[in-house]
Amino acid sequence: MQLKFTEKQQQFRQQVRTWLAENKPKQRLKSYDTKEGFEQHRAWEKVLFDARYSMVMWPEHLGGRGCDLIEWLIFEEEYYAADAPMRVNQNGQLLLGPTLMEFGTQEQKQRFLPRMAASEDMWAQGWSEPNAGSDMAAIRSKAIRDGDEYVISGQKTWSTRATFADWTFGLFRSDPESSRHHGLSYIMVPLDAPGVTIRPIKALNGKDAFAEIFFDEVRVPVENRIGDEGQGWKVAMATAGFERGLLLRSPARFQQPAKKLVELYKQHQQQGDLDPSIRNDVLECWNLAQSYALSAYYTVGRLQNGEQIGAESSINKVIWSELDLKIHETAMRILGPRAELLHDAPFAYSDHDWLEGFLFAQAGPIYAGTNEIQRNIIAERLLNLPR
């Protein structure tokens, strides 16, 4: 592994930097957890797609640029350094997209991936159920085969951005006599299908970030199933691996907040009421963000050599979720009472929305499989500790 970039990689970095400087929205977009903000982000995703920066690693015929993993890391670093809008179609582009690449038919890839890259179809994840939570093997929603269709009944909950999305993907029990991870099928469902009801769930910030999805005998064609009938668990585990691994949370997402945290501390370090222990927390956040970045480059090197990371993705998930939380908790301590002001409020400290980030970070140790689940995976599969 070389710890320096090639001339081609440096040229790509400059190309991305220049394009973002010329094309990034001049005005801050509204939250994508609002109807207006969601559509603003959809429009921005189309701009990225037209310039082939939407999904840089995807093949060109599917709407991508054909970049490798190192170039993807470079793109992410420039994207976050430019303070460009957060990506809204993550569930589709970063979770379902790679799953379709691996398990989808050629027809499914051609049908869904280009529209996904252009955000013409926005996706929500239909994993959790009221009595299942992180234990996906406990789901009860059914998909009963009826000729060339599945009839879906049941409920999903905590579906991120399902309030505004066009489609959802999830696991459904296609064998009603099965239990646990057997007899499950992985199916894509349009959210405007007859029998689908969406009920928004408000997040800590009061916005409709999540939703419950109710399925009342919803009919979808069998061709919407990914993988073989009853083998959905295997496909879902691949999606979970993408969610916990590098793709969903690139190191750049945390390097930039860590950099802003250092700047925030420098601006406040002369305050007499600043807790001296904050300095150590700032240093720890900075070091962890840089360590995660170096670890990511090491992992990418292994992947490009044909290795698999498997259960190690659980380590990534624990690291980035707890790092995100610590960065924002430390910022809140520095700002004191003013931390409770939104970025656009009178007398707010800066245009960086530390409060919004802090509220979102609370969910990090829960979504993508709770950190307790991840630590069990690390203990059992990587350390071979007894149950």
mmCIF file of C-alpha atoms in Angstrom:
data_model
loop_
_atom_site.group_PDB
_atom_site.id
_atom_site.type_symbol
_atom_site.label_atom_id
_atom_site.label_comp_id
_atom_site.label_asym_id
_atom_site.label_seq_id
_atom_site.Cartn_x
_atom_site.Cartn_y
_atom_site.Cartn_z
ATOM 1 C CA MET A 1 0.000 0.000 0.000
ATOM 2 C CA GLN A 2 1.296 3.435 -0.963
ATOM 3 C CA LEU A 3 0.460 6.410 1.226
ATOM 4 C CA LYS A 4 0.504 8.873 -1.637
ATOM 5 C CA PHE A 5 -1.816 9.620 -4.513
ATOM 6 C CA THR A 6 -0.987 9.016 -8.162
ATOM 7 C CA GLU A 7 -0.969 11.855 -10.666
ATOM 8 C CA LYS A 8 -4.257 10.554 -12.084
ATOM 9 C CA GLN A 9 -5.840 10.564 -8.617
ATOM 10 C CA GLN A 10 -4.608 14.095 -7.941
ATOM 11 C CA GLN A 11 -6.070 15.240 -11.267
ATOM 12 C CA PHE A 12 -9.388 13.653 -10.348
ATOM 13 C CA ARG A 13 -9.343 15.445 -6.989
ATOM 14 C CA GLN A 14 -8.762 18.806 -8.688
ATOM 15 C CA GLN A 15 -11.500 18.063 -11.225
ATOM 16 C CA VAL A 16 -14.020 17.325 -8.469
ATOM 17 C CA ARG A 17 -12.922 20.367 -6.451
ATOM 18 C CA THR A 18 -13.332 22.692 -9.422
ATOM 19 C CA TRP A 19 -16.725 21.300 -10.393
ATOM 20 C CA LEU A 20 -18.077 21.580 -6.851
ATOM 21 C CA ALA A 21 -16.831 25.157 -6.553
ATOM 22 C CA GLU A 22 -18.725 26.071 -9.733
ATOM 23 C CA ASN A 23 -21.895 24.049 -9.231
ATOM 24 C CA LYS A 24 -22.599 23.666 -5.514
ATOM 25 C CA PRO A 25 -25.899 25.348 -4.557
ATOM 26 C CA LYS A 26 -25.321 28.973 -3.592
ATOM 27 C CA GLN A 27 -27.971 28.840 -0.911
ATOM 28 C CA ARG A 28 -28.245 26.270 1.864
ATOM 29 C CA LEU A 29 -30.937 23.707 1.037
ATOM 30 C CA LYS A 30 -33.780 23.144 3.462
ATOM 31 C CA SER A 31 -33.828 19.950 5.529
ATOM 32 C CA TYR A 32 -34.615 16.888 3.447
ATOM 33 C CA ASP A 33 -36.932 15.826 6.242
ATOM 34 C CA THR A 34 -39.411 18.397 4.922
ATOM 35 C CA LYS A 35 -41.368 18.145 1.671
ATOM 36 C CA GLU A 36 -39.800 21.287 0.223
ATOM 37 C CA GLY A 37 -36.283 20.328 1.297
ATOM 38 C CA PHE A 38 -36.697 16.798 -0.010
ATOM 39 C CA GLU A 39 -37.493 18.098 -3.488
ATOM 40 C CA GLN A 40 -34.605 20.586 -3.319
ATOM 41 C CA HIS A 41 -32.247 17.721 -2.587
ATOM 42 C CA ARG A 42 -33.775 15.610 -5.358
ATOM 43 C CA ALA A 43 -33.032 18.439 -7.793
ATOM 44 C CA TRP A 44 -29.423 18.679 -6.536
ATOM 45 C CA GLU A 45 -28.985 14.923 -6.945
ATOM 46 C CA LYS A 46 -30.063 15.315 -10.591
ATOM 47 C CA VAL A 47 -27.362 17.967 -11.086
ATOM 48 C CA LEU A 48 -24.804 15.515 -9.689
ATOM 49 C CA PHE A 49 -26.138 12.760 -11.934
ATOM 50 C CA ASP A 50 -25.955 14.882 -15.080
ATOM 51 C CA ALA A 51 -22.275 15.528 -14.327
ATOM 52 C CA ARG A 52 -21.731 11.802 -13.507
ATOM 53 C CA TYR A 53 -20.907 12.641 -9.891
ATOM 54 C CA SER A 54 -23.960 11.005 -8.392
ATOM 55 C CA MET A 55 -22.550 7.501 -8.029
ATOM 56 C CA VAL A 56 -18.925 7.741 -9.067
ATOM 57 C CA MET A 57 -18.167 4.038 -8.539
ATOM 58 C CA TRP A 58 -21.057 2.679 -10.574
ATOM 59 C CA PRO A 59 -20.450 1.568 -14.166
ATOM 60 C CA GLU A 60 -21.086 4.259 -16.743
ATOM 61 C CA HIS A 61 -23.944 2.369 -18.420
ATOM 62 C CA LEU A 62 -25.778 2.376 -15.053
ATOM 63 C CA GLY A 63 -25.325 6.100 -14.463
ATOM 64 C CA GLY A 64 -21.920 6.138 -12.789
ATOM 65 C CA ARG A 65 -18.354 7.149 -13.630
ATOM 66 C CA GLY A 66 -16.527 3.829 -13.191
ATOM 67 C CA CYS A 67 -14.216 5.075 -10.411
ATOM 68 C CA ASP A 68 -12.387 2.736 -8.041
ATOM 69 C CA LEU A 69 -12.607 2.840 -4.233
ATOM 70 C CA ILE A 70 -9.654 5.217 -3.801
ATOM 71 C CA GLU A 71 -11.225 7.698 -6.219
ATOM 72 C CA TRP A 72 -14.492 7.340 -4.310
ATOM 73 C CA LEU A 73 -12.685 8.276 -1.065
ATOM 74 C CA ILE A 74 -11.163 11.267 -2.855
ATOM 75 C CA PHE A 75 -14.570 12.338 -4.147
ATOM 76 C CA GLU A 76 -16.031 12.071 -0.650
ATOM 77 C CA GLU A 77 -13.199 14.151 0.829
ATOM 78 C CA GLU A 78 -13.778 16.920 -1.698
ATOM 79 C CA TYR A 79 -17.546 16.731 -1.368
ATOM 80 C CA TYR A 80 -17.505 17.224 2.399
ATOM 81 C CA ALA A 81 -14.674 19.773 2.238
ATOM 82 C CA ALA A 82 -16.870 21.817 -0.114
ATOM 83 C CA ASP A 83 -19.691 21.622 2.437
ATOM 84 C CA ALA A 84 -21.991 20.351 -0.309
ATOM 85 C CA PRO A 85 -25.561 19.230 0.564
ATOM 86 C CA MET A 86 -26.035 15.966 2.421
ATOM 87 C CA ARG A 87 -27.099 13.134 0.130
ATOM 88 C CA VAL A 88 -30.781 12.296 0.420
ATOM 89 C CA ASN A 89 -31.088 9.000 -1.485
ATOM 90 C CA GLN A 90 -28.615 7.090 0.669
ATOM 91 C CA ASN A 91 -30.911 4.145 1.335
ATOM 92 C CA GLY A 92 -31.240 3.534 -2.378
ATOM 93 C CA GLN A 93 -27.841 4.514 -3.705
ATOM 94 C CA LEU A 94 -25.632 3.201 -0.903
ATOM 95 C CA LEU A 95 -27.589 0.193 0.394
ATOM 96 C CA LEU A 96 -30.015 -1.163 -2.197
ATOM 97 C CA GLY A 97 -27.842 -0.177 -5.166
ATOM 98 C CA PRO A 98 -24.849 -2.372 -4.207
ATOM 99 C CA THR A 99 -27.284 -5.146 -3.278
ATOM 100 C CA LEU A 100 -28.823 -5.050 -6.749
ATOM 101 C CA MET A 101 -25.361 -5.040 -8.269
ATOM 102 C CA GLU A 102 -24.591 -8.297 -6.445
ATOM 103 C CA PHE A 103 -27.924 -10.135 -6.386
ATOM 104 C CA GLY A 104 -30.200 -8.432 -8.932
ATOM 105 C CA THR A 105 -31.068 -9.716 -12.378
ATOM 106 C CA GLN A 106 -29.879 -7.834 -15.439
ATOM 107 C CA GLU A 107 -33.428 -6.598 -15.961
ATOM 108 C CA GLN A 108 -33.599 -5.287 -12.384
ATOM 109 C CA LYS A 109 -30.247 -3.518 -12.710
ATOM 110 C CA GLN A 110 -31.251 -1.785 -15.920
ATOM 111 C CA ARG A 111 -34.700 -0.937 -14.595
ATOM 112 C CA PHE A 112 -33.768 0.471 -11.191
ATOM 113 C CA LEU A 113 -30.142 1.574 -10.984
ATOM 114 C CA PRO A 114 -30.021 4.463 -13.515
ATOM 115 C CA ARG A 115 -33.226 5.947 -12.062
ATOM 116 C CA MET A 116 -31.756 5.481 -8.570
ATOM 117 C CA ALA A 117 -28.516 7.226 -9.554
ATOM 118 C CA ALA A 118 -30.547 10.155 -10.924
ATOM 119 C CA SER A 119 -32.812 10.130 -7.824
ATOM 120 C CA GLU A 120 -35.834 9.828 -10.084
ATOM 121 C CA ASP A 121 -36.748 7.071 -7.628
ATOM 122 C CA MET A 122 -36.121 7.816 -3.962
ATOM 123 C CA TRP A 123 -35.896 4.855 -1.597
ATOM 124 C CA ALA A 124 -36.771 4.105 2.008
ATOM 125 C CA GLN A 125 -35.573 1.110 3.972
ATOM 126 C CA GLY A 126 -38.246 -1.276 5.262
ATOM 127 C CA TRP A 127 -36.353 -3.261 7.868
ATOM 128 C CA SER A 128 -37.669 -2.693 11.383
ATOM 129 C CA GLU A 129 -41.035 -3.860 12.660
ATOM 130 C CA PRO A 130 -42.794 -3.013 15.945
ATOM 131 C CA ASN A 131 -41.795 -6.310 17.592
ATOM 132 C CA ALA A 132 -38.560 -6.953 15.741
ATOM 133 C CA GLY A 133 -36.310 -3.892 16.114
ATOM 134 C CA SER A 134 -32.719 -4.842 15.380
ATOM 135 C CA ASP A 135 -33.648 -8.533 15.430
ATOM 136 C CA MET A 136 -34.622 -8.764 11.781
ATOM 137 C CA ALA A 137 -35.160 -12.521 12.020
ATOM 138 C CA ALA A 138 -38.238 -11.779 14.177
ATOM 139 C CA ILE A 139 -40.166 -9.953 11.461
ATOM 140 C CA ARG A 140 -43.790 -10.937 10.789
ATOM 141 C CA SER A 141 -44.855 -9.011 7.684
ATOM 142 C CA LYS A 142 -45.899 -11.526 5.041
ATOM 143 C CA ALA A 143 -45.597 -11.780 1.278
ATOM 144 C CA ILE A 144 -47.807 -14.643 0.120
ATOM 145 C CA ARG A 145 -47.339 -15.827 -3.452
ATOM 146 C CA ASP A 146 -50.434 -15.602 -5.677
ATOM 147 C CA GLY A 147 -49.482 -16.517 -9.242
ATOM 148 C CA ASP A 148 -47.093 -13.907 -10.585
ATOM 149 C CA GLU A 149 -47.619 -11.595 -7.633
ATOM 150 C CA TYR A 150 -46.942 -11.372 -3.912
ATOM 151 C CA VAL A 151 -49.704 -10.177 -1.594
ATOM 152 C CA ILE A 152 -48.032 -8.211 1.195
ATOM 153 C CA SER A 153 -49.571 -7.532 4.599
ATOM 154 C CA GLY A 154 -47.962 -6.184 7.738
ATOM 155 C CA GLN A 155 -46.173 -3.152 9.123
ATOM 156 C CA LYS A 156 -42.722 -1.626 9.009
ATOM 157 C CA THR A 157 -41.582 1.154 11.310
ATOM 158 C CA TRP A 158 -38.734 3.638 11.712
ATOM 159 C CA SER A 159 -38.401 3.765 7.937
ATOM 160 C CA THR A 160 -36.099 6.688 7.276
ATOM 161 C CA ARG A 161 -37.557 9.276 4.844
ATOM 162 C CA ALA A 162 -40.437 6.965 3.898
ATOM 163 C CA THR A 163 -42.753 9.974 4.261
ATOM 164 C CA PHE A 164 -41.462 11.392 0.969
ATOM 165 C CA ALA A 165 -39.853 8.405 -0.785
ATOM 166 C CA ASP A 166 -41.143 6.612 -3.891
ATOM 167 C CA TRP A 167 -40.157 3.027 -3.046
ATOM 168 C CA THR A 168 -39.176 0.836 -0.131
ATOM 169 C CA PHE A 169 -37.238 -2.406 0.066
ATOM 170 C CA GLY A 170 -37.375 -4.942 2.864
ATOM 171 C CA LEU A 171 -37.721 -8.476 4.120
ATOM 172 C CA PHE A 172 -41.079 -10.221 4.135
ATOM 173 C CA ARG A 173 -42.021 -13.715 5.298
ATOM 174 C CA SER A 174 -42.946 -15.551 2.090
ATOM 175 C CA ASP A 175 -43.290 -18.880 3.913
ATOM 176 C CA PRO A 176 -45.920 -18.318 6.642
ATOM 177 C CA GLU A 177 -44.847 -21.501 8.461
ATOM 178 C CA SER A 178 -41.207 -20.432 8.692
ATOM 179 C CA SER A 179 -39.403 -18.854 11.620
ATOM 180 C CA ARG A 180 -36.344 -16.737 12.281
ATOM 181 C CA HIS A 181 -34.142 -16.216 9.230
ATOM 182 C CA HIS A 182 -35.753 -18.951 7.133
ATOM 183 C CA GLY A 183 -38.548 -18.389 4.607
ATOM 184 C CA LEU A 184 -37.887 -14.682 4.083
ATOM 185 C CA SER A 185 -37.872 -12.902 0.735
ATOM 186 C CA TYR A 186 -36.307 -9.551 -0.178
ATOM 187 C CA ILE A 187 -38.878 -7.482 -2.090
ATOM 188 C CA MET A 188 -39.084 -3.955 -3.529
ATOM 189 C CA VAL A 189 -42.455 -2.212 -3.100
ATOM 190 C CA PRO A 190 -43.678 1.060 -4.689
ATOM 191 C CA LEU A 191 -45.043 3.303 -1.954
ATOM 192 C CA ASP A 192 -47.877 4.572 -4.168
ATOM 193 C CA ALA A 193 -49.288 1.046 -4.610
ATOM 194 C CA PRO A 194 -52.925 0.483 -3.535
ATOM 195 C CA GLY A 195 -53.020 -0.711 0.074
ATOM 196 C CA VAL A 196 -49.911 1.199 1.237
ATOM 197 C CA THR A 197 -50.406 3.711 4.054
ATOM 198 C CA ILE A 198 -47.634 5.991 5.305
ATOM 199 C CA ARG A 199 -47.795 7.473 8.783
ATOM 200 C CA PRO A 200 -44.960 9.955 9.554
ATOM 201 C CA ILE A 201 -42.977 9.683 12.812
ATOM 202 C CA LYS A 202 -41.368 12.871 14.039
ATOM 203 C CA ALA A 203 -37.692 12.911 14.949
ATOM 204 C CA LEU A 204 -36.180 14.809 17.895
ATOM 205 C CA ASN A 205 -36.078 17.958 15.748
ATOM 206 C CA GLY A 206 -39.823 17.743 15.079
ATOM 207 C CA LYS A 207 -39.415 16.887 11.390
ATOM 208 C CA ASP A 208 -40.906 13.875 9.593
ATOM 209 C CA ALA A 209 -37.632 11.987 9.355
ATOM 210 C CA PHE A 210 -39.198 8.537 9.831
ATOM 211 C CA ALA A 211 -42.461 6.804 9.095
ATOM 212 C CA GLU A 212 -44.525 3.715 9.694
ATOM 213 C CA ILE A 213 -45.516 1.824 6.552
ATOM 214 C CA PHE A 214 -48.691 -0.263 6.621
ATOM 215 C CA PHE A 215 -49.290 -2.906 3.939
ATOM 216 C CA ASP A 216 -52.906 -4.034 3.458
ATOM 217 C CA GLU A 217 -52.868 -6.828 0.860
ATOM 218 C CA VAL A 218 -50.511 -4.878 -1.388
ATOM 219 C CA ARG A 219 -49.857 -6.662 -4.670
ATOM 220 C CA VAL A 220 -46.395 -6.489 -6.228
ATOM 221 C CA PRO A 221 -45.050 -8.563 -9.136
ATOM 222 C CA VAL A 222 -42.725 -11.453 -8.369
ATOM 223 C CA GLU A 223 -40.117 -9.742 -10.547
ATOM 224 C CA ASN A 224 -39.687 -7.197 -7.699
ATOM 225 C CA ARG A 225 -38.046 -9.883 -5.547
ATOM 226 C CA ILE A 226 -34.237 -9.793 -5.258
ATOM 227 C CA GLY A 227 -32.636 -13.223 -5.021
ATOM 228 C CA ASP A 228 -34.474 -16.514 -4.665
ATOM 229 C CA GLU A 229 -37.748 -16.910 -2.803
ATOM 230 C CA GLY A 230 -37.119 -17.717 0.844
ATOM 231 C CA GLN A 231 -33.451 -16.712 0.578
ATOM 232 C CA GLY A 232 -33.901 -13.084 1.517
ATOM 233 C CA TRP A 233 -31.821 -13.347 4.672
ATOM 234 C CA LYS A 234 -28.629 -13.847 2.683
ATOM 235 C CA VAL A 235 -29.422 -10.808 0.530
ATOM 236 C CA ALA A 236 -30.339 -8.714 3.570
ATOM 237 C CA MET A 237 -27.052 -9.556 5.270
ATOM 238 C CA ALA A 238 -25.231 -8.175 2.245
ATOM 239 C CA THR A 239 -27.243 -4.952 2.534
ATOM 240 C CA ALA A 240 -26.474 -4.772 6.257
ATOM 241 C CA GLY A 241 -22.789 -5.165 5.457
ATOM 242 C CA PHE A 242 -22.966 -2.199 3.063
ATOM 243 C CA GLU A 243 -24.789 -0.203 5.755
ATOM 244 C CA ARG A 244 -22.215 -0.899 8.466
ATOM 245 C CA GLY A 245 -19.172 -0.750 6.242
ATOM 246 C CA LEU A 246 -17.520 2.111 4.446
ATOM 247 C CA LEU A 247 -20.086 3.136 1.850
ATOM 248 C CA LEU A 248 -22.750 4.648 4.091
ATOM 249 C CA ARG A 249 -20.330 6.649 6.216
ATOM 250 C CA SER A 250 -17.118 7.603 4.479
ATOM 251 C CA PRO A 251 -14.328 9.002 6.712
ATOM 252 C CA ALA A 252 -14.734 12.452 5.163
ATOM 253 C CA ARG A 253 -18.140 12.759 6.780
ATOM 254 C CA PHE A 254 -16.385 12.897 10.172
ATOM 255 C CA GLN A 255 -13.102 14.531 9.220
ATOM 256 C CA GLN A 256 -14.815 17.797 8.312
ATOM 257 C CA PRO A 257 -16.859 18.084 11.540
ATOM 258 C CA ALA A 258 -13.693 17.210 13.491
ATOM 259 C CA LYS A 259 -11.879 20.019 11.682
ATOM 260 C CA LYS A 260 -14.699 22.445 12.462
ATOM 261 C CA LEU A 261 -14.653 21.275 16.071
ATOM 262 C CA VAL A 262 -10.976 22.225 16.362
ATOM 263 C CA GLU A 263 -11.770 25.645 14.895
ATOM 264 C CA LEU A 264 -14.653 26.034 17.319
ATOM 265 C CA TYR A 265 -12.418 25.191 20.258
ATOM 266 C CA LYS A 266 -9.722 27.658 19.175
ATOM 267 C CA GLN A 267 -12.319 30.426 19.038
ATOM 268 C CA HIS A 268 -13.457 29.685 22.592
ATOM 269 C CA GLN A 269 -10.331 28.466 24.370
ATOM 270 C CA GLN A 270 -9.729 31.789 26.108
ATOM 271 C CA GLN A 271 -13.067 31.630 27.843
ATOM 272 C CA GLY A 272 -12.504 31.238 31.547
ATOM 273 C CA ASP A 273 -15.509 28.993 31.997
ATOM 274 C CA LEU A 274 -14.441 26.446 29.405
ATOM 275 C CA ASP A 275 -13.931 23.057 31.013
ATOM 276 C CA PRO A 276 -10.207 22.123 30.679
ATOM 277 C CA SER A 277 -11.160 18.538 29.868
ATOM 278 C CA ILE A 278 -12.766 19.716 26.619
ATOM 279 C CA ARG A 279 -9.319 20.149 25.080
ATOM 280 C CA ASN A 280 -8.635 16.437 25.474
ATOM 281 C CA ASP A 281 -12.003 15.566 23.947
ATOM 282 C CA VAL A 282 -11.310 17.804 20.938
ATOM 283 C CA LEU A 283 -7.927 16.145 20.430
ATOM 284 C CA GLU A 284 -9.483 12.703 20.774
ATOM 285 C CA CYS A 285 -12.142 13.513 18.162
ATOM 286 C CA TRP A 286 -9.540 14.812 15.748
ATOM 287 C CA ASN A 287 -7.300 11.782 16.217
ATOM 288 C CA LEU A 288 -10.178 9.317 15.895
ATOM 289 C CA ALA A 289 -11.374 10.944 12.673
ATOM 290 C CA GLN A 290 -7.883 10.752 11.166
ATOM 291 C CA SER A 291 -7.450 7.175 12.394
ATOM 292 C CA TYR A 292 -10.747 6.155 10.837
ATOM 293 C CA ALA A 293 -9.632 7.694 7.545
ATOM 294 C CA LEU A 294 -6.317 5.812 7.589
ATOM 295 C CA SER A 295 -8.136 2.614 8.513
ATOM 296 C CA ALA A 296 -10.513 3.150 5.591
ATOM 297 C CA TYR A 297 -7.642 3.528 3.135
ATOM 298 C CA TYR A 298 -6.111 0.324 4.543
ATOM 299 C CA THR A 299 -9.442 -1.486 4.150
ATOM 300 C CA VAL A 300 -9.843 -0.206 0.600
ATOM 301 C CA GLY A 301 -6.375 -1.525 -0.203
ATOM 302 C CA ARG A 302 -7.414 -4.944 1.055
ATOM 303 C CA LEU A 303 -10.664 -4.894 -0.894
ATOM 304 C CA GLN A 304 -8.861 -3.929 -4.080
ATOM 305 C CA ASN A 305 -6.601 -6.929 -3.534
ATOM 306 C CA GLY A 306 -9.647 -9.176 -3.522
ATOM 307 C CA GLU A 307 -10.079 -9.584 0.247
ATOM 308 C CA GLN A 308 -13.411 -9.419 2.086
ATOM 309 C CA ILE A 309 -14.036 -7.474 5.299
ATOM 310 C CA GLY A 310 -17.139 -9.395 6.453
ATOM 311 C CA ALA A 311 -17.842 -9.010 10.171
ATOM 312 C CA GLU A 312 -15.175 -6.305 10.435
ATOM 313 C CA SER A 313 -17.804 -3.907 9.110
ATOM 314 C CA SER A 314 -19.284 -4.046 12.626
ATOM 315 C CA ILE A 315 -16.100 -2.396 13.942
ATOM 316 C CA ASN A 316 -16.563 0.430 11.439
ATOM 317 C CA LYS A 317 -20.153 0.911 12.530
ATOM 318 C CA VAL A 318 -19.269 1.196 16.226
ATOM 319 C CA ILE A 319 -16.392 3.588 15.499
ATOM 320 C CA TRP A 320 -18.217 6.029 13.216
ATOM 321 C CA SER A 321 -21.428 6.111 15.234
ATOM 322 C CA GLU A 322 -19.651 6.827 18.535
ATOM 323 C CA LEU A 323 -17.248 9.280 16.903
ATOM 324 C CA ASP A 324 -20.152 11.262 15.440
ATOM 325 C CA LEU A 325 -21.768 11.412 18.850
ATOM 326 C CA LYS A 326 -18.597 12.518 20.616
ATOM 327 C CA ILE A 327 -17.827 15.251 18.078
ATOM 328 C CA HIS A 328 -21.234 16.829 18.542
ATOM 329 C CA GLU A 329 -21.361 16.347 22.304
ATOM 330 C CA THR A 330 -18.013 18.143 22.564
ATOM 331 C CA ALA A 331 -19.249 21.002 20.360
ATOM 332 C CA MET A 332 -22.314 21.358 22.562
ATOM 333 C CA ARG A 333 -20.090 21.595 25.666
ATOM 334 C CA ILE A 334 -17.978 24.313 24.032
ATOM 335 C CA LEU A 335 -20.987 26.387 23.009
ATOM 336 C CA GLY A 336 -22.804 26.009 26.306
ATOM 337 C CA PRO A 337 -26.357 27.459 26.323
ATOM 338 C CA ARG A 338 -25.949 28.853 22.794
ATOM 339 C CA ALA A 339 -25.651 25.284 21.506
ATOM 340 C CA GLU A 340 -29.408 25.024 21.699
ATOM 341 C CA LEU A 341 -29.853 27.645 18.949
ATOM 342 C CA LEU A 342 -30.504 26.468 15.405
ATOM 343 C CA HIS A 343 -28.048 27.823 12.837
ATOM 344 C CA ASP A 344 -30.589 30.329 11.474
ATOM 345 C CA ALA A 345 -31.749 31.579 14.870
ATOM 346 C CA PRO A 346 -30.908 35.134 16.053
ATOM 347 C CA PHE A 347 -27.553 35.202 17.899
ATOM 348 C CA ALA A 348 -26.675 31.680 16.662
ATOM 349 C CA TYR A 349 -22.952 31.127 16.857
ATOM 350 C CA SER A 350 -22.178 30.018 13.301
ATOM 351 C CA ASP A 351 -23.743 28.640 10.154
ATOM 352 C CA HIS A 352 -22.723 25.109 11.121
ATOM 353 C CA ASP A 353 -25.718 23.382 12.612
ATOM 354 C CA TRP A 354 -24.186 21.683 15.650
ATOM 355 C CA LEU A 355 -27.589 21.169 17.275
ATOM 356 C CA GLU A 356 -29.055 19.406 14.225
ATOM 357 C CA GLY A 357 -25.969 17.204 14.038
ATOM 358 C CA PHE A 358 -26.139 16.471 17.752
ATOM 359 C CA LEU A 359 -29.768 15.369 17.531
ATOM 360 C CA PHE A 360 -29.071 13.152 14.516
ATOM 361 C CA ALA A 361 -25.988 11.616 16.144
ATOM 362 C CA GLN A 362 -28.152 10.259 18.966
ATOM 363 C CA ALA A 363 -29.526 7.694 16.517
ATOM 364 C CA GLY A 364 -26.113 6.510 15.338
ATOM 365 C CA PRO A 365 -25.633 3.777 17.972
ATOM 366 C CA ILE A 366 -29.151 2.479 17.144
ATOM 367 C CA TYR A 367 -29.676 2.479 13.370
ATOM 368 C CA ALA A 368 -27.867 0.053 11.049
ATOM 369 C CA GLY A 369 -28.099 -2.482 13.883
ATOM 370 C CA THR A 370 -27.567 -1.339 17.448
ATOM 371 C CA ASN A 371 -24.030 -1.094 18.757
ATOM 372 C CA GLU A 372 -24.890 -3.812 21.275
ATOM 373 C CA ILE A 373 -25.623 -6.129 18.340
ATOM 374 C CA GLN A 374 -22.393 -5.064 16.639
ATOM 375 C CA ARG A 375 -20.353 -5.742 19.763
ATOM 376 C CA ASN A 376 -21.870 -9.224 19.976
ATOM 377 C CA ILE A 377 -20.846 -9.829 16.350
ATOM 378 C CA ILE A 378 -17.322 -8.593 17.070
ATOM 379 C CA ALA A 379 -17.065 -10.782 20.184
ATOM 380 C CA GLU A 380 -18.418 -13.958 18.593
ATOM 381 C CA ARG A 381 -17.193 -13.797 14.994
ATOM 382 C CA LEU A 382 -13.932 -11.880 15.255
ATOM 383 C CA LEU A 383 -12.728 -12.685 18.782
ATOM 384 C CA ASN A 384 -14.304 -16.167 19.000
ATOM 385 C CA LEU A 385 -15.581 -15.442 22.484
ATOM 386 C CA PRO A 386 -18.331 -17.726 23.870
ATOM 387 C CA ARG A 387 -21.962 -16.664 23.771
#
